[in-house]
């Protein structure tokens, strides 16, 4: 595992541009919308014929979930309510434009559950940070990066839990992938009985990246 101070150290635009399967679970993406390197990287990835799928768990401006305001207060600590709402609107507008421009490759998932931590998955790379009630925002915190067999971890999500033979590192990686997979699903559980009734577009893709 690689641990760095500040997400900029991980050069996520380069990862995005080269990726074929991306999952973004960060709720609010105003920073991406304002960052030309991030915008260009996602456009580059989506324009490649071999690109498979981009899943984005995004907070909707009109969301009335009870956890939203406390979550935003932590995420954007010290920023006014109006500025926070503007950030959410910018984020949703940008991601909606991406989805409209690439409807066969981009799937938006409205955030229905409280996000526990930010997670970005690009092929077999998993990047994760943490939210905190702090005057320093999440991008400035510690960020971890690991490599894992993401398609296998997604298949475990459909089964409901890791298999008994999974080692500790795989189980730890599964927790991150499972956070994303559950956020992409409208049902409360991804156990087989619930998953059978999902729209195919809501099933976590398990194809190899």
mmCIF file of C-alpha atoms in Angstrom:
data_model
loop_
_atom_site.group_PDB
_atom_site.id
_atom_site.type_symbol
_atom_site.label_atom_id
_atom_site.label_comp_id
_atom_site.label_asym_id
_atom_site.label_seq_id
_atom_site.Cartn_x
_atom_site.Cartn_y
_atom_site.Cartn_z
ATOM 1 C CA UNK A 1 0.000 0.000 0.000
ATOM 2 C CA UNK A 2 1.152 3.509 -0.801
ATOM 3 C CA UNK A 3 0.287 6.319 1.619
ATOM 4 C CA UNK A 4 0.754 9.963 0.639
ATOM 5 C CA UNK A 5 -0.066 13.421 1.961
ATOM 6 C CA UNK A 6 -2.461 15.118 -0.453
ATOM 7 C CA UNK A 7 -4.253 13.421 -3.314
ATOM 8 C CA UNK A 8 -2.269 15.450 -5.858
ATOM 9 C CA UNK A 9 0.674 13.159 -5.100
ATOM 10 C CA UNK A 10 -1.173 10.296 -6.807
ATOM 11 C CA UNK A 11 -1.643 12.043 -10.196
ATOM 12 C CA UNK A 12 -5.223 10.916 -10.652
ATOM 13 C CA UNK A 13 -5.545 12.596 -14.085
ATOM 14 C CA UNK A 14 -2.877 10.261 -15.473
ATOM 15 C CA UNK A 15 -4.655 7.270 -13.965
ATOM 16 C CA UNK A 16 -8.009 8.361 -15.385
ATOM 17 C CA UNK A 17 -6.630 8.953 -18.876
ATOM 18 C CA UNK A 18 -5.147 5.449 -19.042
ATOM 19 C CA UNK A 19 -8.034 3.634 -17.350
ATOM 20 C CA UNK A 20 -10.643 1.394 -18.921
ATOM 21 C CA UNK A 21 -12.954 0.907 -15.932
ATOM 22 C CA UNK A 22 -13.459 3.747 -13.446
ATOM 23 C CA UNK A 23 -15.640 4.101 -10.358
ATOM 24 C CA UNK A 24 -15.847 7.485 -8.628
ATOM 25 C CA UNK A 25 -17.315 7.584 -5.129
ATOM 26 C CA UNK A 26 -16.663 11.073 -3.807
ATOM 27 C CA UNK A 27 -20.182 12.584 -3.773
ATOM 28 C CA UNK A 28 -19.129 16.096 -4.826
ATOM 29 C CA UNK A 29 -16.833 16.711 -7.808
ATOM 30 C CA UNK A 30 -16.587 20.476 -8.053
ATOM 31 C CA UNK A 31 -12.803 20.167 -7.879
ATOM 32 C CA UNK A 32 -12.863 17.909 -10.953
ATOM 33 C CA UNK A 33 -15.157 20.314 -12.791
ATOM 34 C CA UNK A 34 -12.712 23.171 -12.188
ATOM 35 C CA UNK A 35 -9.611 21.138 -13.008
ATOM 36 C CA UNK A 36 -8.691 21.050 -16.674
ATOM 37 C CA UNK A 37 -6.308 18.087 -16.174
ATOM 38 C CA UNK A 38 -9.125 16.032 -14.640
ATOM 39 C CA UNK A 39 -11.646 17.069 -17.283
ATOM 40 C CA UNK A 40 -9.214 16.317 -20.096
ATOM 41 C CA UNK A 41 -8.268 12.973 -18.562
ATOM 42 C CA UNK A 42 -11.863 11.777 -18.294
ATOM 43 C CA UNK A 43 -12.602 12.985 -21.821
ATOM 44 C CA UNK A 44 -9.539 11.127 -23.090
ATOM 45 C CA UNK A 45 -10.580 7.917 -21.363
ATOM 46 C CA UNK A 46 -14.180 8.107 -22.555
ATOM 47 C CA UNK A 47 -13.071 8.779 -26.121
ATOM 48 C CA UNK A 48 -11.027 5.584 -26.358
ATOM 49 C CA UNK A 49 -12.749 2.646 -28.103
ATOM 50 C CA UNK A 50 -11.478 0.223 -25.452
ATOM 51 C CA UNK A 51 -12.927 2.193 -22.534
ATOM 52 C CA UNK A 52 -15.568 0.119 -20.773
ATOM 53 C CA UNK A 53 -17.480 2.041 -18.132
ATOM 54 C CA UNK A 54 -17.451 5.018 -15.800
ATOM 55 C CA UNK A 55 -19.661 4.801 -12.713
ATOM 56 C CA UNK A 56 -20.135 7.989 -10.696
ATOM 57 C CA UNK A 57 -21.850 8.157 -7.324
ATOM 58 C CA UNK A 58 -22.896 11.803 -7.161
ATOM 59 C CA UNK A 59 -24.870 13.934 -4.744
ATOM 60 C CA UNK A 60 -27.898 15.545 -6.359
ATOM 61 C CA UNK A 61 -28.585 19.239 -5.635
ATOM 62 C CA UNK A 62 -32.197 18.503 -4.726
ATOM 63 C CA UNK A 63 -31.386 15.608 -2.395
ATOM 64 C CA UNK A 64 -33.297 15.758 0.882
ATOM 65 C CA UNK A 65 -31.656 12.784 2.556
ATOM 66 C CA UNK A 66 -31.288 13.565 6.286
ATOM 67 C CA UNK A 67 -27.525 13.009 6.244
ATOM 68 C CA UNK A 68 -26.799 15.466 3.424
ATOM 69 C CA UNK A 69 -26.454 18.743 5.312
ATOM 70 C CA UNK A 70 -24.270 17.376 8.147
ATOM 71 C CA UNK A 71 -22.167 15.575 5.536
ATOM 72 C CA UNK A 72 -21.681 18.741 3.500
ATOM 73 C CA UNK A 73 -20.884 20.717 6.638
ATOM 74 C CA UNK A 74 -18.025 18.297 7.288
ATOM 75 C CA UNK A 75 -16.963 18.031 3.653
ATOM 76 C CA UNK A 76 -16.867 21.781 3.118
ATOM 77 C CA UNK A 77 -16.112 22.904 6.680
ATOM 78 C CA UNK A 78 -15.963 26.689 6.985
ATOM 79 C CA UNK A 79 -17.733 27.403 3.686
ATOM 80 C CA UNK A 80 -21.130 29.108 3.614
ATOM 81 C CA UNK A 81 -24.282 27.124 2.907
ATOM 82 C CA UNK A 82 -24.746 28.933 -0.404
ATOM 83 C CA UNK A 83 -21.175 28.235 -1.470
ATOM 84 C CA UNK A 84 -21.636 24.578 -0.569
ATOM 85 C CA UNK A 85 -24.867 24.373 -2.559
ATOM 86 C CA UNK A 86 -23.125 26.009 -5.526
ATOM 87 C CA UNK A 87 -20.376 23.398 -5.300
ATOM 88 C CA UNK A 88 -22.901 20.561 -5.342
ATOM 89 C CA UNK A 89 -24.690 22.120 -8.326
ATOM 90 C CA UNK A 90 -21.430 22.540 -10.254
ATOM 91 C CA UNK A 91 -20.470 18.952 -9.488
ATOM 92 C CA UNK A 92 -23.791 17.511 -10.609
ATOM 93 C CA UNK A 93 -23.910 19.646 -13.749
ATOM 94 C CA UNK A 94 -20.448 18.523 -14.830
ATOM 95 C CA UNK A 95 -21.109 14.850 -14.231
ATOM 96 C CA UNK A 96 -24.503 15.081 -15.940
ATOM 97 C CA UNK A 97 -22.821 16.590 -18.986
ATOM 98 C CA UNK A 98 -20.333 13.718 -19.046
ATOM 99 C CA UNK A 99 -23.175 11.215 -18.897
ATOM 100 C CA UNK A 100 -25.136 13.006 -21.616
ATOM 101 C CA UNK A 101 -22.091 13.070 -23.874
ATOM 102 C CA UNK A 102 -21.294 9.378 -23.371
ATOM 103 C CA UNK A 103 -24.574 7.634 -22.502
ATOM 104 C CA UNK A 104 -23.221 4.209 -23.422
ATOM 105 C CA UNK A 105 -20.205 4.502 -21.124
ATOM 106 C CA UNK A 106 -21.224 6.669 -18.160
ATOM 107 C CA UNK A 107 -23.661 5.698 -15.433
ATOM 108 C CA UNK A 108 -24.688 8.204 -12.755
ATOM 109 C CA UNK A 109 -25.804 6.863 -9.387
ATOM 110 C CA UNK A 110 -27.535 9.364 -7.078
ATOM 111 C CA UNK A 111 -26.026 9.241 -3.600
ATOM 112 C CA UNK A 112 -28.695 7.650 -1.390
ATOM 113 C CA UNK A 113 -26.541 6.517 1.522
ATOM 114 C CA UNK A 114 -24.124 8.463 3.680
ATOM 115 C CA UNK A 115 -20.687 8.124 2.039
ATOM 116 C CA UNK A 116 -18.249 6.718 4.584
ATOM 117 C CA UNK A 117 -15.078 7.745 2.746
ATOM 118 C CA UNK A 118 -13.998 8.917 -0.717
ATOM 119 C CA UNK A 119 -12.948 6.068 -3.011
ATOM 120 C CA UNK A 120 -11.672 6.231 -6.593
ATOM 121 C CA UNK A 121 -11.187 2.989 -8.518
ATOM 122 C CA UNK A 122 -9.307 2.832 -11.813
ATOM 123 C CA UNK A 123 -8.921 -0.683 -13.190
ATOM 124 C CA UNK A 124 -7.014 -2.531 -10.440
ATOM 125 C CA UNK A 125 -6.030 0.603 -8.497
ATOM 126 C CA UNK A 126 -8.063 1.673 -5.458
ATOM 127 C CA UNK A 127 -7.489 5.134 -3.979
ATOM 128 C CA UNK A 128 -9.107 6.112 -0.702
ATOM 129 C CA UNK A 129 -9.092 9.048 1.688
ATOM 130 C CA UNK A 130 -11.162 10.119 4.678
ATOM 131 C CA UNK A 131 -13.733 12.712 5.617
ATOM 132 C CA UNK A 132 -13.232 14.751 8.777
ATOM 133 C CA UNK A 133 -14.684 17.693 10.664
ATOM 134 C CA UNK A 134 -11.613 19.787 9.992
ATOM 135 C CA UNK A 135 -10.546 23.142 8.655
ATOM 136 C CA UNK A 136 -8.308 21.242 6.218
ATOM 137 C CA UNK A 137 -10.298 19.648 3.408
ATOM 138 C CA UNK A 138 -10.150 16.018 2.279
ATOM 139 C CA UNK A 139 -7.739 16.549 -0.658
ATOM 140 C CA UNK A 140 -5.139 17.766 1.848
ATOM 141 C CA UNK A 141 -5.370 14.677 4.034
ATOM 142 C CA UNK A 142 -3.705 11.293 3.918
ATOM 143 C CA UNK A 143 -4.564 9.183 0.873
ATOM 144 C CA UNK A 144 -3.899 5.518 0.346
ATOM 145 C CA UNK A 145 -3.452 3.606 -2.888
ATOM 146 C CA UNK A 146 -3.543 -0.164 -3.289
ATOM 147 C CA UNK A 147 -3.758 -2.648 -6.136
ATOM 148 C CA UNK A 148 -6.353 -5.392 -6.019
ATOM 149 C CA UNK A 149 -8.369 -7.757 -8.190
ATOM 150 C CA UNK A 150 -11.356 -5.426 -8.458
ATOM 151 C CA UNK A 151 -13.575 -7.654 -10.654
ATOM 152 C CA UNK A 152 -13.230 -10.450 -8.110
ATOM 153 C CA UNK A 153 -14.017 -8.085 -5.250
ATOM 154 C CA UNK A 154 -17.119 -6.886 -7.094
ATOM 155 C CA UNK A 155 -18.222 -10.478 -7.576
ATOM 156 C CA UNK A 156 -17.900 -10.999 -3.819
ATOM 157 C CA UNK A 157 -20.243 -8.053 -3.362
ATOM 158 C CA UNK A 158 -22.888 -9.840 -5.396
ATOM 159 C CA UNK A 159 -22.419 -12.861 -3.139
ATOM 160 C CA UNK A 160 -22.925 -10.676 -0.070
ATOM 161 C CA UNK A 161 -19.537 -11.207 1.602
ATOM 162 C CA UNK A 162 -15.980 -12.388 0.952
ATOM 163 C CA UNK A 163 -15.417 -16.138 0.698
ATOM 164 C CA UNK A 164 -14.020 -17.959 3.708
ATOM 165 C CA UNK A 165 -10.653 -18.422 1.995
ATOM 166 C CA UNK A 166 -10.077 -14.670 1.439
ATOM 167 C CA UNK A 167 -6.949 -13.322 3.122
ATOM 168 C CA UNK A 168 -6.893 -10.232 5.345
ATOM 169 C CA UNK A 169 -5.617 -7.883 2.638
ATOM 170 C CA UNK A 170 -8.309 -8.986 0.197
ATOM 171 C CA UNK A 171 -11.008 -8.501 2.835
ATOM 172 C CA UNK A 172 -9.692 -5.005 3.569
ATOM 173 C CA UNK A 173 -9.790 -4.144 -0.141
ATOM 174 C CA UNK A 174 -13.270 -5.655 -0.383
ATOM 175 C CA UNK A 175 -14.541 -3.171 2.213
ATOM 176 C CA UNK A 176 -13.577 -0.291 -0.101
ATOM 177 C CA UNK A 177 -15.075 -1.859 -3.210
ATOM 178 C CA UNK A 178 -18.191 -2.896 -1.304
ATOM 179 C CA UNK A 179 -18.697 0.709 -0.180
ATOM 180 C CA UNK A 180 -18.800 1.736 -3.843
ATOM 181 C CA UNK A 181 -20.939 -1.177 -4.990
ATOM 182 C CA UNK A 182 -23.574 -0.576 -2.332
ATOM 183 C CA UNK A 183 -23.657 3.119 -3.212
ATOM 184 C CA UNK A 184 -24.325 2.161 -6.838
ATOM 185 C CA UNK A 185 -27.280 0.018 -5.856
ATOM 186 C CA UNK A 186 -30.709 1.304 -4.865
ATOM 187 C CA UNK A 187 -31.404 -1.752 -2.715
ATOM 188 C CA UNK A 188 -30.239 -2.034 0.883
ATOM 189 C CA UNK A 189 -28.302 -5.212 0.258
ATOM 190 C CA UNK A 190 -26.417 -6.736 -2.633
ATOM 191 C CA UNK A 191 -27.036 -10.264 -1.453
ATOM 192 C CA UNK A 192 -28.282 -12.555 -4.258
ATOM 193 C CA UNK A 193 -31.992 -12.354 -3.373
ATOM 194 C CA UNK A 194 -31.971 -8.563 -3.675
ATOM 195 C CA UNK A 195 -29.576 -8.397 -6.602
ATOM 196 C CA UNK A 196 -31.721 -10.610 -8.813
ATOM 197 C CA UNK A 197 -34.292 -7.831 -9.178
ATOM 198 C CA UNK A 198 -31.844 -5.090 -10.156
ATOM 199 C CA UNK A 199 -31.879 -3.279 -13.460
ATOM 200 C CA UNK A 200 -28.845 -4.653 -15.294
ATOM 201 C CA UNK A 201 -27.347 -1.165 -15.403
ATOM 202 C CA UNK A 202 -27.392 -1.068 -11.596
ATOM 203 C CA UNK A 203 -25.447 -4.286 -11.198
ATOM 204 C CA UNK A 204 -21.762 -3.701 -10.418
ATOM 205 C CA UNK A 205 -19.852 -4.621 -13.561
ATOM 206 C CA UNK A 206 -17.562 -7.553 -12.858
ATOM 207 C CA UNK A 207 -15.788 -7.747 -16.191
ATOM 208 C CA UNK A 208 -12.027 -7.629 -16.044
ATOM 209 C CA UNK A 209 -10.651 -4.090 -16.338
#
